[in-house]
Short mmCIF file of C-alpha atoms and ligand atoms in Angstrom, two decimals:
data_model
loop_
_atom_site.label_atom_id
_atom_site.label_comp_id
_atom_site.label_asym_id
_atom_site.label_seq_id
_atom_site.Cartn_x
_atom_site.Cartn_y
_atom_site.Cartn_z
CA MET J 1 118.78 41.54 109.34
CA ILE J 2 115.00 41.65 109.23
CA VAL J 3 113.18 40.02 112.17
CA THR J 4 109.39 39.72 112.02
CA ARG J 5 106.93 38.01 114.29
CA PHE J 6 103.41 36.67 114.62
CA ALA J 7 101.95 37.20 118.08
CA PRO J 8 98.50 35.66 118.48
CA SER J 9 96.52 35.50 121.70
CA PRO J 10 95.29 31.94 122.35
CA THR J 11 91.67 32.86 122.99
CA GLY J 12 90.34 30.76 120.13
CA TYR J 13 91.35 28.92 116.96
CA LEU J 14 93.23 30.72 114.20
CA HIS J 15 91.07 31.86 111.30
CA LEU J 16 91.78 33.05 107.78
CA GLY J 17 92.63 36.54 109.00
CA HIS J 18 95.37 35.12 111.21
CA ALA J 19 96.65 33.01 108.32
CA TYR J 20 96.92 36.15 106.20
CA SER J 21 98.78 37.98 108.95
CA ALA J 22 101.13 35.11 109.78
CA LEU J 23 101.90 34.40 106.11
CA GLY J 24 102.70 38.07 105.48
CA ALA J 25 105.20 38.25 108.33
CA TRP J 26 106.68 34.86 107.50
CA ARG J 27 107.11 35.67 103.80
CA ALA J 28 108.71 39.05 104.60
CA ALA J 29 111.28 37.33 106.81
CA ARG J 30 111.97 34.40 104.51
CA ALA J 31 112.25 36.59 101.37
CA ALA J 32 114.95 38.66 103.06
CA GLY J 33 116.78 35.74 104.66
CA GLY J 34 115.67 37.07 108.05
CA LYS J 35 113.98 35.57 111.06
CA PHE J 36 110.34 34.87 111.78
CA LEU J 37 109.39 34.54 115.46
CA LEU J 38 106.28 33.14 117.08
CA ARG J 39 105.08 34.64 120.32
CA ILE J 40 102.05 33.54 122.30
CA GLU J 41 100.40 36.52 123.98
CA ASP J 42 98.69 34.73 126.82
CA ILE J 43 98.76 37.28 129.63
CA ASP J 44 94.99 37.21 130.09
CA ARG J 45 94.71 34.07 132.16
CA THR J 46 90.93 33.98 132.08
CA ARG J 47 90.54 34.13 128.28
CA CYS J 48 93.63 32.27 127.08
CA LYS J 49 93.62 28.47 127.02
CA PRO J 50 96.56 26.05 126.64
CA GLU J 51 94.59 24.01 124.12
CA PHE J 52 94.38 27.04 121.84
CA THR J 53 98.15 27.55 122.14
CA ALA J 54 98.70 23.93 121.10
CA ALA J 55 96.25 24.38 118.22
CA ILE J 56 98.03 27.56 117.02
CA LEU J 57 101.37 25.77 116.80
CA GLU J 58 99.80 22.83 115.00
CA ASP J 59 97.77 24.95 112.56
CA LEU J 60 100.77 27.09 111.60
CA ALA J 61 102.90 24.01 110.98
CA TRP J 62 100.10 22.51 108.89
CA LEU J 63 99.99 25.71 106.86
CA GLY J 64 103.70 25.32 106.14
CA ILE J 65 104.90 28.14 108.37
CA ASP J 66 108.07 27.49 110.34
CA TRP J 67 109.48 29.79 113.02
CA ASP J 68 112.94 30.47 114.34
CA GLY J 69 114.01 29.73 117.89
CA ALA J 70 111.80 28.95 120.84
CA VAL J 71 108.22 30.14 121.07
CA ARG J 72 107.97 32.89 123.67
CA ARG J 73 104.97 32.49 125.95
CA GLN J 74 104.25 35.75 127.72
CA SER J 75 102.66 34.03 130.72
CA GLU J 76 106.11 32.68 131.59
CA HIS J 77 107.65 36.14 131.78
CA PHE J 78 105.53 38.20 134.14
CA ASP J 79 108.70 39.21 136.05
CA ASP J 80 110.02 40.99 132.94
CA TYR J 81 106.89 43.11 132.70
CA THR J 82 106.90 43.86 136.41
CA ALA J 83 110.47 45.14 136.05
CA ALA J 84 109.47 47.39 133.13
CA LEU J 85 106.53 48.68 135.14
CA GLY J 86 108.89 49.41 138.02
CA LYS J 87 110.98 51.63 135.73
CA LEU J 88 107.90 53.59 134.69
CA GLU J 89 106.84 53.91 138.31
CA ALA J 90 110.26 55.29 139.25
CA MET J 91 109.81 57.94 136.52
CA GLY J 92 106.50 58.99 138.06
CA VAL J 93 104.56 58.38 134.83
CA ILE J 94 102.05 55.84 136.13
CA TYR J 95 99.35 56.19 138.74
CA PRO J 96 96.83 53.92 140.44
CA CYS J 97 93.27 54.26 139.23
CA PHE J 98 90.50 52.99 141.47
CA CYS J 99 87.62 53.63 139.07
CA THR J 100 85.31 50.77 138.21
CA ARG J 101 84.13 50.40 134.62
CA ALA J 102 80.74 51.70 135.71
CA ALA J 103 82.31 54.76 137.35
CA ILE J 104 84.27 55.53 134.17
CA ALA J 105 81.13 55.19 132.04
CA ALA J 106 79.21 57.47 134.41
CA GLU J 107 81.99 60.07 134.37
CA ILE J 108 82.11 60.00 130.57
CA ALA J 109 78.34 60.40 130.38
CA ARG J 110 78.54 63.33 132.80
CA ALA J 111 81.23 65.03 130.75
CA GLY J 112 79.20 64.41 127.60
CA SER J 113 82.02 62.81 125.60
CA ALA J 114 81.47 59.67 123.58
CA PRO J 115 83.36 56.49 124.45
CA GLN J 116 85.91 55.32 121.89
CA GLY J 117 85.11 52.17 119.97
CA GLU J 118 88.55 50.77 119.37
CA ALA J 119 89.27 47.41 117.89
CA SER J 120 90.70 44.25 119.42
CA PRO J 121 92.59 43.80 121.75
CA ILE J 122 91.74 47.29 122.92
CA GLU J 123 88.15 46.96 121.83
CA GLY J 124 85.51 48.82 123.69
CA ALA J 125 87.85 50.53 126.12
CA PRO J 126 86.50 54.02 126.73
CA LEU J 127 88.89 56.93 126.78
CA TYR J 128 89.67 57.37 130.47
CA PRO J 129 88.49 60.76 131.74
CA GLY J 130 91.45 61.06 134.14
CA THR J 131 89.50 60.95 137.40
CA CYS J 132 92.33 59.40 139.48
CA ARG J 133 95.19 61.25 137.78
CA THR J 134 95.18 64.03 140.31
CA LEU J 135 94.39 62.13 143.51
CA PRO J 136 96.60 63.30 146.37
CA VAL J 137 99.48 60.92 147.11
CA ASP J 138 98.29 60.18 150.65
CA GLU J 139 94.87 59.17 149.37
CA ARG J 140 96.49 56.85 146.79
CA LEU J 141 98.61 55.20 149.44
CA ARG J 142 95.70 54.86 151.83
CA ARG J 143 93.45 53.22 149.25
CA VAL J 144 96.15 50.83 148.02
CA ALA J 145 96.96 49.88 151.64
CA ALA J 146 93.24 49.32 152.31
CA GLY J 147 93.28 46.63 149.62
CA GLU J 148 91.10 48.48 147.11
CA SER J 149 91.42 47.04 143.68
CA PHE J 150 93.15 49.29 141.15
CA ALA J 151 94.64 49.57 137.69
CA LEU J 152 97.95 51.26 136.93
CA ARG J 153 97.54 53.83 134.20
CA LEU J 154 100.08 55.68 132.11
CA ASP J 155 99.98 59.44 132.64
CA VAL J 156 100.31 60.21 128.94
CA ALA J 157 100.74 63.99 129.32
CA ARG J 158 103.50 63.56 131.91
CA ALA J 159 105.18 60.88 129.85
CA LEU J 160 105.10 63.05 126.73
CA ALA J 161 106.53 65.99 128.63
CA ARG J 162 109.51 63.74 129.35
CA THR J 163 109.98 62.33 125.87
CA GLY J 164 109.01 65.20 123.59
CA PRO J 165 107.41 64.56 120.16
CA LEU J 166 107.75 61.05 118.72
CA ALA J 167 107.27 59.33 115.38
CA TRP J 168 107.59 55.91 113.79
CA GLU J 169 108.27 54.59 110.29
CA GLU J 170 105.26 52.95 108.69
CA GLU J 171 106.05 50.87 105.61
CA ASN J 172 104.78 52.48 102.40
CA GLU J 173 103.65 55.56 104.30
CA GLY J 174 106.79 57.03 105.81
CA SER J 175 107.03 58.83 109.10
CA ILE J 176 103.91 58.90 111.29
CA ALA J 177 103.76 61.43 114.12
CA ALA J 178 102.76 59.63 117.31
CA ASP J 179 99.77 61.00 119.20
CA PRO J 180 99.58 58.80 122.31
CA SER J 181 96.72 60.85 123.73
CA LEU J 182 94.42 59.14 121.19
CA LEU J 183 93.97 56.23 123.57
CA GLY J 184 94.05 58.29 126.74
CA ASP J 185 95.75 57.14 129.95
CA VAL J 186 95.80 53.44 129.07
CA VAL J 187 95.95 50.68 131.67
CA LEU J 188 99.43 49.14 131.90
CA ALA J 189 98.72 46.67 134.69
CA ARG J 190 96.10 45.74 137.24
CA LYS J 191 96.41 44.83 140.87
CA ASP J 192 96.37 41.13 140.00
CA THR J 193 97.71 41.21 136.42
CA PRO J 194 101.24 42.59 136.22
CA THR J 195 100.98 43.75 132.62
CA SER J 196 98.69 44.80 129.82
CA TYR J 197 98.91 44.11 126.10
CA HIS J 198 100.59 47.49 125.48
CA LEU J 199 103.43 46.95 127.92
CA ALA J 200 104.04 43.28 127.14
CA VAL J 201 104.03 43.68 123.35
CA THR J 202 106.37 46.68 123.42
CA HIS J 203 108.73 45.00 125.85
CA ASP J 204 108.84 41.74 123.89
CA ASP J 205 109.30 43.25 120.45
CA ALA J 206 112.39 45.00 121.82
CA LEU J 207 113.65 41.99 123.78
CA GLN J 208 113.27 39.75 120.74
CA ARG J 209 114.95 42.36 118.51
CA VAL J 210 112.02 42.53 116.14
CA THR J 211 112.83 44.96 113.34
CA LEU J 212 109.51 44.87 111.47
CA VAL J 213 106.19 44.61 113.32
CA THR J 214 103.50 43.36 110.96
CA ARG J 215 99.98 43.26 112.35
CA GLY J 216 96.42 44.19 111.55
CA ALA J 217 95.31 47.76 110.88
CA ASP J 218 93.08 47.51 113.96
CA LEU J 219 96.24 47.89 116.05
CA PHE J 220 97.52 50.99 114.27
CA ILE J 221 96.07 53.17 117.02
CA ALA J 222 97.91 51.17 119.70
CA THR J 223 101.25 51.97 118.07
CA HIS J 224 100.90 55.58 119.24
CA ILE J 225 101.15 54.29 122.82
CA HIS J 226 103.80 51.70 122.03
CA ARG J 227 106.02 54.41 120.59
CA LEU J 228 105.70 56.36 123.84
CA LEU J 229 106.56 53.29 125.94
CA GLN J 230 109.62 52.66 123.76
CA ALA J 231 110.83 56.20 124.36
CA LEU J 232 110.27 55.96 128.13
CA LEU J 233 111.94 52.57 128.45
CA ASP J 234 114.75 53.43 126.06
CA LEU J 235 113.89 50.61 123.68
CA PRO J 236 114.79 50.32 119.98
CA VAL J 237 112.05 51.32 117.55
CA PRO J 238 111.07 48.76 114.91
CA ARG J 239 109.46 49.63 111.60
CA TYR J 240 105.75 48.87 111.31
CA ARG J 241 103.48 47.45 108.67
CA HIS J 242 99.81 47.53 109.64
CA HIS J 243 98.09 45.37 107.08
CA LYS J 244 94.50 45.35 105.87
CA LEU J 245 92.04 43.13 107.71
CA LEU J 246 90.40 40.33 105.80
CA THR J 247 86.65 40.63 105.61
CA ASP J 248 83.85 38.28 104.65
CA ALA J 249 81.56 38.67 101.65
CA ARG J 250 79.51 41.24 103.58
CA GLY J 251 82.57 43.27 104.44
CA LYS J 252 82.60 42.14 108.07
CA ARG J 253 85.93 41.47 109.69
CA PHE J 254 86.81 37.84 110.41
CA ALA J 255 86.70 37.04 114.08
CA LYS J 256 87.42 34.03 116.22
CA ARG J 257 83.68 33.46 116.53
CA ASP J 258 83.41 32.73 112.77
CA LYS J 259 83.89 29.03 113.35
CA ALA J 260 83.58 27.98 109.70
CA LEU J 261 86.63 29.99 108.76
CA THR J 262 88.98 28.62 111.37
CA LEU J 263 91.95 26.81 109.87
CA ARG J 264 90.76 23.77 111.78
CA ALA J 265 87.31 23.78 110.21
CA LEU J 266 88.72 24.38 106.73
CA ARG J 267 91.12 21.50 107.17
CA GLU J 268 88.37 19.22 108.43
CA ALA J 269 86.31 20.21 105.41
CA GLY J 270 89.07 18.80 103.22
CA ARG J 271 90.90 22.01 102.27
CA THR J 272 94.63 21.63 101.74
CA PRO J 273 97.27 24.05 103.04
CA ASP J 274 97.59 25.34 99.46
CA ASP J 275 93.84 26.02 99.33
CA VAL J 276 93.94 27.89 102.60
CA ARG J 277 96.96 29.96 101.58
CA ALA J 278 95.13 30.89 98.41
CA LEU J 279 91.96 31.76 100.33
CA ALA J 280 93.88 33.92 102.81
CA GLU J 281 96.16 35.64 100.33
CA GLY J 282 93.73 35.68 97.46
N1 LIG L 1 98.18 39.48 120.49
C1 LIG L 1 97.52 40.42 119.65
C2 LIG L 1 96.27 39.80 119.06
O1 LIG L 1 96.15 38.58 119.01
C3 LIG L 1 98.38 40.92 118.51
C4 LIG L 1 99.54 41.67 118.99
C5 LIG L 1 100.42 42.31 117.93
O2 LIG L 1 100.59 41.75 116.84
O3 LIG L 1 100.97 43.34 118.24
O4 LIG L 1 95.39 40.52 118.64
#
C-alpha cells in the first residue's frame, strides 16, 4: 500500500507552493487507495509557532485535504531522535564539533573553497571543512565536560565506509546513486537540540512507514544524506518524488514571506478552495 505524507515546518502560513506539494502527495495516496499522513516538523523551537501549526491544519482542511491517523508533531518525540543519535554514536560515526559559524566561515575562506548555497531547510549552510573531525578523543571529552557548546556531526566518510555505495529510486528517473559527501559532515544535533531536520525526517518517514516521499526539488540534495542515515540505522527505503517548485511571474520561488500568496490571504481575498487548487496545480 502506498503511504505518502506532507511534512511542513510551522514557521509561517502555508502558501501556494505548499498547497501544490500537499495536493500532490494527497492525490497520489487517494488515487491508489493508500494513506496520506500529516507531520508537523517543529523541532526548531525558536522558529516554529503553535499558531502556525493550528493554521496549517485549518488551511489544509479548508483546501479539502484530509489526512489519515493522528498528526505527528516532532516536538513531542525528542526521545525517539535521541535514541537514534545514540545508535549512531555507538557506531562511532558522529563527532562533536565546537566550531562557531564564524570559525567555519574563516576556515572556508582560508582554504579558498566557496560555501554551498543550498535551499531550505538546509539553506545557507556552508560545507563543513572538517576541522573537528580529527580532534583527539581526550580533547573532545575535556571540551564537552567544560561545557563548551557543540554540534554533533555525521562523519560521512566513516559512515560510508561502513555502508558501502547506496542508491535510491526516484520516480520517473530510476535509480540515483547517493553521494552523501555533497552536503559534507552535516549537523545531526546540537548540545541543546537533540535532532536536526535530517535525522528527524529520516527517522519519522521510516517509523510512519512512508513508502513514497514527495517533496520539493530543493530537498533533493538532502536525500543523499537521508539515504546514508537509513543504511546506518537499518531503516526501510521509501521511493522519492522531488517535485518542481512553484515560482512567481518573475520565476522566483514562493516563500513564506510572500504574504499575498498564503492560503489565508487568498481565502480572505474571496478565493474559494477550487480557485486555490487551480492556482496551485495550474
Ligand atoms: N519540513 C520540511 C519543510 O517544511 C519538509 C520536509 C520534507 O518534506 O522532507 O521544508
